[in-house]
Each structure stands twice: as C-alpha cells, then as structure tokens.
C-alpha cells in the first residue's frame, strides 16, 4: 500500500514491540484516546483507518466518537460487543484459560491454546518465528484484558457513520467472529463486506495476498470517485475523497 498511500502501522499501548513492564492497566477508553491523539498529532487530515480484531473495535469506537478524523474505515473481524448483538459462541473461557497459563509462567502454552482454539489452521507452533514472537509479546496483555468489561458499541453512534466502511471476515472463521460484522452491517449505512478466502481469524497470516489486495482495492475505488457538491450559490464544487 505504501506505493499509493502514506502507510503507518501503529502499535498500541502495551503491545509489541514495547511490552508492559510491571503493573499496568488495560482499558478500551484509554486505547481509543491514544489513537485519537495520534491521528490528531499527524495533522494530515482525515485518514483511511484500518483495524483488525481488538484494533477493529478501537477503530469503530473512533468512528462513533470522531468521524472528522476518518476518510474511510476498514474493519477486519472487529471485536465487540455491539448493542443489540446476539453473540455466538463465547470466547471468555479461552481468554481466561490463556490468562491463567500466563500467570503460571506458561506463556507459549497459553498463546498456543488460545490461538489454536480461534484460528484453526495453521497451528500456532507452525507459524513463522516473527509471528510467534509478536503474539507472545502481546499475550502479556491477556491477564489485564480479561478484567475489563469492554463498553458496547452504541447502535446510535454506528448508524451515524457516513464514511465508506469495509467489513472483512475470514471465509473459514468460526463463531463468534462473523457475527459481529453481521450486526455492524445492519447498523452502519452503506457498509461493504468481503470474505477473505482460505482464511480464518488471522487473515493477515492465513492469506496475505487477499489480506492486502481486498482493502487496497476498496481504498483505490474510494480515491477514484469524485463527489460533486452544489454550494448555496449553485456553483459545482469538485471535492476529492
């Protein structure tokens, strides 16, 4: 994407490559404020915001709170919860089990147990070394994540999102991950949807090619469309995306 866009990969607080040291808090509100402050500090105008999993949940919160910061939004199997959403299979037990193993010093076993339960194939132990290292670092947040009661995404806020939105899921993903995009598609006006073939939860690992080309095509389509607006004086104004 860097050939067409200024691409920035943001590591959230307490995540790879800077894991927490000592006691730390983990709250969606804090993480949301961090990203909003980062986007404002860029002084680059509205951005195309892309988020996966918990990052997708944070992106959706930003879209509800600060639509002015966004030009478009791509949510890849975003987390929840969402108001009015009847959740499928609960993952609470998997998260608590992983947190328990982390507290007992069995980090690799905890990460493998958790990710293999949600990602199907390939198994965690068969992943690339860089991927395993990243997930081990991020796993240190599990112990605090399980303590948080994550705020629901409000239906009213989602219904007011006027920016282009792409919802991506893995074609082989299992419950409860497809259900959240189902509910978001009901609420977010004009949201588009795409399934990544041969991929489950970790779509960026399972199918790298489509993981990149699908959102890139979505963004390029948005850039190629010029919106024609009519001012109060009747003059036509061409506005870029």
Short mmCIF file of C-alpha atoms in Angstrom, two decimals:
data_model
loop_
_atom_site.label_atom_id
_atom_site.label_comp_id
_atom_site.label_asym_id
_atom_site.label_seq_id
_atom_site.Cartn_x
_atom_site.Cartn_y
_atom_site.Cartn_z
CA UNK A 1 0.00 0.00 0.00
CA UNK A 2 2.94 2.33 0.55
CA UNK A 3 3.22 2.88 -3.22
CA UNK A 4 -0.13 4.72 -3.17
CA UNK A 5 -0.64 5.78 0.42
CA UNK A 6 1.32 7.05 3.36
CA UNK A 7 1.08 3.83 5.35
CA UNK A 8 1.58 3.89 9.12
CA UNK A 9 1.45 0.79 11.33
CA UNK A 10 0.56 1.77 14.88
CA UNK A 11 1.47 -0.46 17.82
CA UNK A 12 -0.99 0.18 20.61
CA UNK A 13 -0.04 0.77 24.22
CA UNK A 14 1.41 -2.34 25.94
CA UNK A 15 1.74 -4.24 22.62
CA UNK A 16 4.64 -5.47 20.52
CA UNK A 17 7.37 -4.29 20.27
CA UNK A 18 7.12 -2.49 23.64
CA UNK A 19 5.54 -4.89 26.17
CA UNK A 20 4.40 -3.65 29.58
CA UNK A 21 6.89 -3.51 32.42
CA UNK A 22 5.48 -4.18 35.85
CA UNK A 23 1.85 -3.46 36.72
CA UNK A 24 -0.28 -1.84 34.03
CA UNK A 25 -3.89 -1.02 33.20
CA UNK A 26 -5.69 -2.06 30.04
CA UNK A 27 -8.82 -0.17 29.07
CA UNK A 28 -10.59 0.36 25.74
CA UNK A 29 -11.23 4.02 26.59
CA UNK A 30 -7.52 4.62 27.15
CA UNK A 31 -6.57 2.80 23.94
CA UNK A 32 -9.16 4.78 21.99
CA UNK A 33 -7.87 8.09 23.37
CA UNK A 34 -4.33 7.07 22.41
CA UNK A 35 -5.23 6.50 18.77
CA UNK A 36 -7.33 9.67 18.56
CA UNK A 37 -4.42 11.69 19.95
CA UNK A 38 -2.05 10.03 17.47
CA UNK A 39 -4.31 10.80 14.48
CA UNK A 40 -4.74 14.40 15.61
CA UNK A 41 -0.98 14.80 16.07
CA UNK A 42 -0.35 13.68 12.49
CA UNK A 43 -2.06 16.87 11.25
CA UNK A 44 -2.61 15.00 7.99
CA UNK A 45 -6.37 15.43 7.78
CA UNK A 46 -8.83 12.54 7.68
CA UNK A 47 -7.23 9.11 7.28
CA UNK A 48 -8.19 5.67 5.99
CA UNK A 49 -8.26 3.78 9.28
CA UNK A 50 -7.73 0.01 9.26
CA UNK A 51 -8.17 -2.21 12.31
CA UNK A 52 -8.10 -5.96 12.95
CA UNK A 53 -9.69 -7.78 15.90
CA UNK A 54 -9.38 -5.60 19.02
CA UNK A 55 -7.88 -2.91 16.79
CA UNK A 56 -11.05 -3.05 14.71
CA UNK A 57 -13.11 -2.49 17.84
CA UNK A 58 -10.97 0.56 18.69
CA UNK A 59 -11.38 1.87 15.11
CA UNK A 60 -15.16 1.51 15.34
CA UNK A 61 -15.17 3.42 18.62
CA UNK A 62 -13.22 6.23 16.94
CA UNK A 63 -15.70 6.31 14.05
CA UNK A 64 -18.50 6.85 16.58
CA UNK A 65 -16.64 9.49 18.57
CA UNK A 66 -14.58 11.39 15.98
CA UNK A 67 -15.90 10.88 12.46
CA UNK A 68 -14.00 14.01 11.43
CA UNK A 69 -10.72 12.09 11.72
CA UNK A 70 -11.71 9.45 9.16
CA UNK A 71 -11.89 9.34 5.38
CA UNK A 72 -12.82 5.67 5.34
CA UNK A 73 -12.62 2.68 7.66
CA UNK A 74 -11.72 -0.97 7.13
CA UNK A 75 -12.66 -3.35 9.95
CA UNK A 76 -11.14 -6.84 9.79
CA UNK A 77 -13.10 -9.20 12.03
CA UNK A 78 -13.54 -6.45 14.62
CA UNK A 79 -14.17 -7.33 18.22
CA UNK A 80 -17.27 -6.33 20.13
CA UNK A 81 -19.53 -6.08 21.91
CA UNK A 82 -22.16 -4.27 19.83
CA UNK A 83 -25.51 -3.04 21.12
CA UNK A 84 -28.32 -5.39 20.07
CA UNK A 85 -25.86 -8.09 19.05
CA UNK A 86 -26.73 -11.67 19.96
CA UNK A 87 -23.26 -13.10 20.43
CA UNK A 88 -22.46 -16.55 19.13
CA UNK A 89 -20.04 -18.86 20.88
CA UNK A 90 -18.43 -17.16 23.88
CA UNK A 91 -14.63 -16.88 23.93
CA UNK A 92 -14.45 -15.86 27.57
CA UNK A 93 -13.31 -19.32 28.69
CA UNK A 94 -10.48 -19.35 26.12
CA UNK A 95 -9.27 -15.92 27.27
CA UNK A 96 -9.43 -16.84 30.95
CA UNK A 97 -7.56 -20.08 30.32
CA UNK A 98 -4.84 -18.17 28.44
CA UNK A 99 -4.59 -15.59 31.23
CA UNK A 100 -4.29 -18.35 33.83
CA UNK A 101 -1.45 -20.02 31.93
CA UNK A 102 0.29 -16.64 31.56
CA UNK A 103 0.13 -16.07 35.32
CA UNK A 104 1.65 -19.50 35.88
CA UNK A 105 4.58 -18.67 33.60
CA UNK A 106 3.47 -20.95 30.75
CA UNK A 107 3.26 -18.21 28.09
CA UNK A 108 3.86 -20.27 24.95
CA UNK A 109 1.36 -22.92 26.02
CA UNK A 110 -1.22 -20.25 26.82
CA UNK A 111 -0.83 -18.48 23.48
CA UNK A 112 -0.98 -21.75 21.55
CA UNK A 113 -4.04 -22.89 23.46
CA UNK A 114 -5.88 -19.63 22.85
CA UNK A 115 -4.95 -19.03 19.19
CA UNK A 116 -5.41 -22.64 18.09
CA UNK A 117 -8.93 -22.53 19.51
CA UNK A 118 -9.89 -19.49 17.41
CA UNK A 119 -7.66 -19.63 14.32
CA UNK A 120 -7.90 -23.28 13.25
CA UNK A 121 -5.05 -23.92 10.81
CA UNK A 122 -2.13 -23.36 10.73
CA UNK A 123 -1.35 -24.16 14.33
CA UNK A 124 0.50 -21.54 16.37
CA UNK A 125 3.62 -23.66 16.74
CA UNK A 126 3.84 -23.93 12.93
CA UNK A 127 3.76 -20.17 12.39
CA UNK A 128 6.73 -18.02 11.44
CA UNK A 129 9.15 -17.11 14.21
CA UNK A 130 8.33 -13.39 13.93
CA UNK A 131 4.61 -14.11 14.28
CA UNK A 132 5.15 -16.30 17.34
CA UNK A 133 7.38 -13.66 18.93
CA UNK A 134 4.80 -10.92 18.33
CA UNK A 135 1.92 -12.95 19.76
CA UNK A 136 3.97 -13.92 22.81
CA UNK A 137 4.69 -10.24 23.47
CA UNK A 138 1.05 -9.25 23.02
CA UNK A 139 -0.09 -12.16 25.18
CA UNK A 140 1.21 -10.30 28.22
CA UNK A 141 -1.89 -8.09 27.93
CA UNK A 142 -4.28 -11.03 28.32
CA UNK A 143 -4.15 -11.01 32.12
CA UNK A 144 -5.50 -7.44 32.19
CA UNK A 145 -7.81 -7.71 29.18
CA UNK A 146 -9.89 -10.36 30.92
CA UNK A 147 -10.53 -7.98 33.83
CA UNK A 148 -12.14 -5.31 31.63
CA UNK A 149 -15.85 -5.06 30.92
CA UNK A 150 -15.50 -3.73 27.38
CA UNK A 151 -18.01 -0.93 26.56
CA UNK A 152 -20.61 -1.78 23.93
CA UNK A 153 -20.52 -0.03 20.57
CA UNK A 154 -23.71 2.04 20.60
CA UNK A 155 -26.17 1.45 17.76
CA UNK A 156 -26.95 5.17 17.50
CA UNK A 157 -23.30 6.07 17.00
CA UNK A 158 -22.76 3.36 14.38
CA UNK A 159 -25.84 4.47 12.46
CA UNK A 160 -24.36 7.96 12.12
CA UNK A 161 -21.18 6.81 10.38
CA UNK A 162 -21.24 8.43 6.95
CA UNK A 163 -17.78 7.42 5.77
CA UNK A 164 -17.16 4.43 3.47
CA UNK A 165 -16.76 1.26 5.53
CA UNK A 166 -15.40 -2.14 4.52
CA UNK A 167 -16.10 -5.16 6.73
CA UNK A 168 -13.70 -8.06 6.19
CA UNK A 169 -14.01 -11.59 7.56
CA UNK A 170 -12.14 -14.82 7.04
CA UNK A 171 -14.18 -17.22 4.92
CA UNK A 172 -13.34 -20.05 7.36
CA UNK A 173 -13.81 -18.08 10.58
CA UNK A 174 -15.85 -19.71 13.30
CA UNK A 175 -18.36 -18.29 15.78
CA UNK A 176 -18.38 -15.75 17.31
CA UNK A 177 -16.25 -13.75 14.89
CA UNK A 178 -18.54 -13.45 11.82
CA UNK A 179 -21.50 -12.39 13.96
CA UNK A 180 -20.02 -9.01 14.91
CA UNK A 181 -19.64 -7.89 11.25
CA UNK A 182 -23.20 -9.20 10.68
CA UNK A 183 -24.52 -6.78 13.29
CA UNK A 184 -22.30 -3.92 12.11
CA UNK A 185 -23.59 -4.37 8.57
CA UNK A 186 -27.13 -3.97 9.89
CA UNK A 187 -26.25 -0.70 11.60
CA UNK A 188 -23.58 1.09 9.53
CA UNK A 189 -25.06 2.79 6.44
CA UNK A 190 -23.68 1.60 3.09
CA UNK A 191 -21.10 -0.73 4.68
CA UNK A 192 -19.49 -3.11 2.19
CA UNK A 193 -18.42 -6.64 3.02
CA UNK A 194 -15.73 -9.00 1.77
CA UNK A 195 -14.71 -12.53 2.76
CA UNK A 196 -11.05 -13.48 2.53
CA UNK A 197 -10.83 -16.98 1.01
CA UNK A 198 -8.81 -19.71 2.71
CA UNK A 199 -8.53 -17.68 5.91
CA UNK A 200 -9.85 -17.85 9.44
CA UNK A 201 -9.31 -15.41 12.31
CA UNK A 202 -5.72 -14.39 11.49
CA UNK A 203 -6.47 -13.32 7.93
CA UNK A 204 -3.21 -11.40 7.67
CA UNK A 205 -1.32 -14.65 8.29
CA UNK A 206 -3.57 -17.18 6.56
CA UNK A 207 -3.91 -15.39 3.21
CA UNK A 208 -1.53 -12.47 2.90
CA UNK A 209 -2.27 -11.79 -0.77
CA UNK A 210 -6.01 -11.18 -0.40
CA UNK A 211 -5.49 -9.58 3.01
CA UNK A 212 -3.67 -6.81 1.13
CA UNK A 213 -5.44 -6.65 -2.23
CA UNK A 214 -9.03 -6.50 -0.93
CA UNK A 215 -8.64 -3.38 1.24
CA UNK A 216 -6.27 -1.80 -1.29
CA UNK A 217 -8.92 -2.21 -4.00
CA UNK A 218 -11.53 -0.72 -1.67
CA UNK A 219 -9.36 2.33 -0.98
CA UNK A 220 -8.43 2.84 -4.62
CA UNK A 221 -12.11 2.75 -5.58
CA UNK A 222 -12.78 5.45 -3.00
CA UNK A 223 -9.99 7.60 -4.42
CA UNK A 224 -11.22 7.23 -7.99
CA UNK A 225 -14.69 8.58 -7.23
CA UNK A 226 -15.06 12.34 -7.28
CA UNK A 227 -18.00 13.71 -5.32
CA UNK A 228 -19.92 16.59 -6.90
CA UNK A 229 -21.37 19.01 -4.36
CA UNK A 230 -23.54 22.03 -5.05
CA UNK A 231 -22.96 25.13 -2.95
CA UNK A 232 -25.63 27.58 -1.80
CA UNK A 233 -24.86 29.77 -4.81
CA UNK A 234 -25.43 26.91 -7.21
CA UNK A 235 -21.77 26.51 -8.18
CA UNK A 236 -20.47 22.98 -8.68
CA UNK A 237 -17.55 22.09 -6.44
CA UNK A 238 -15.45 19.01 -7.10
CA UNK A 239 -14.28 17.52 -3.81
CA UNK A 240 -11.68 14.81 -3.61
CA UNK A 241 -12.22 11.81 -1.35
#
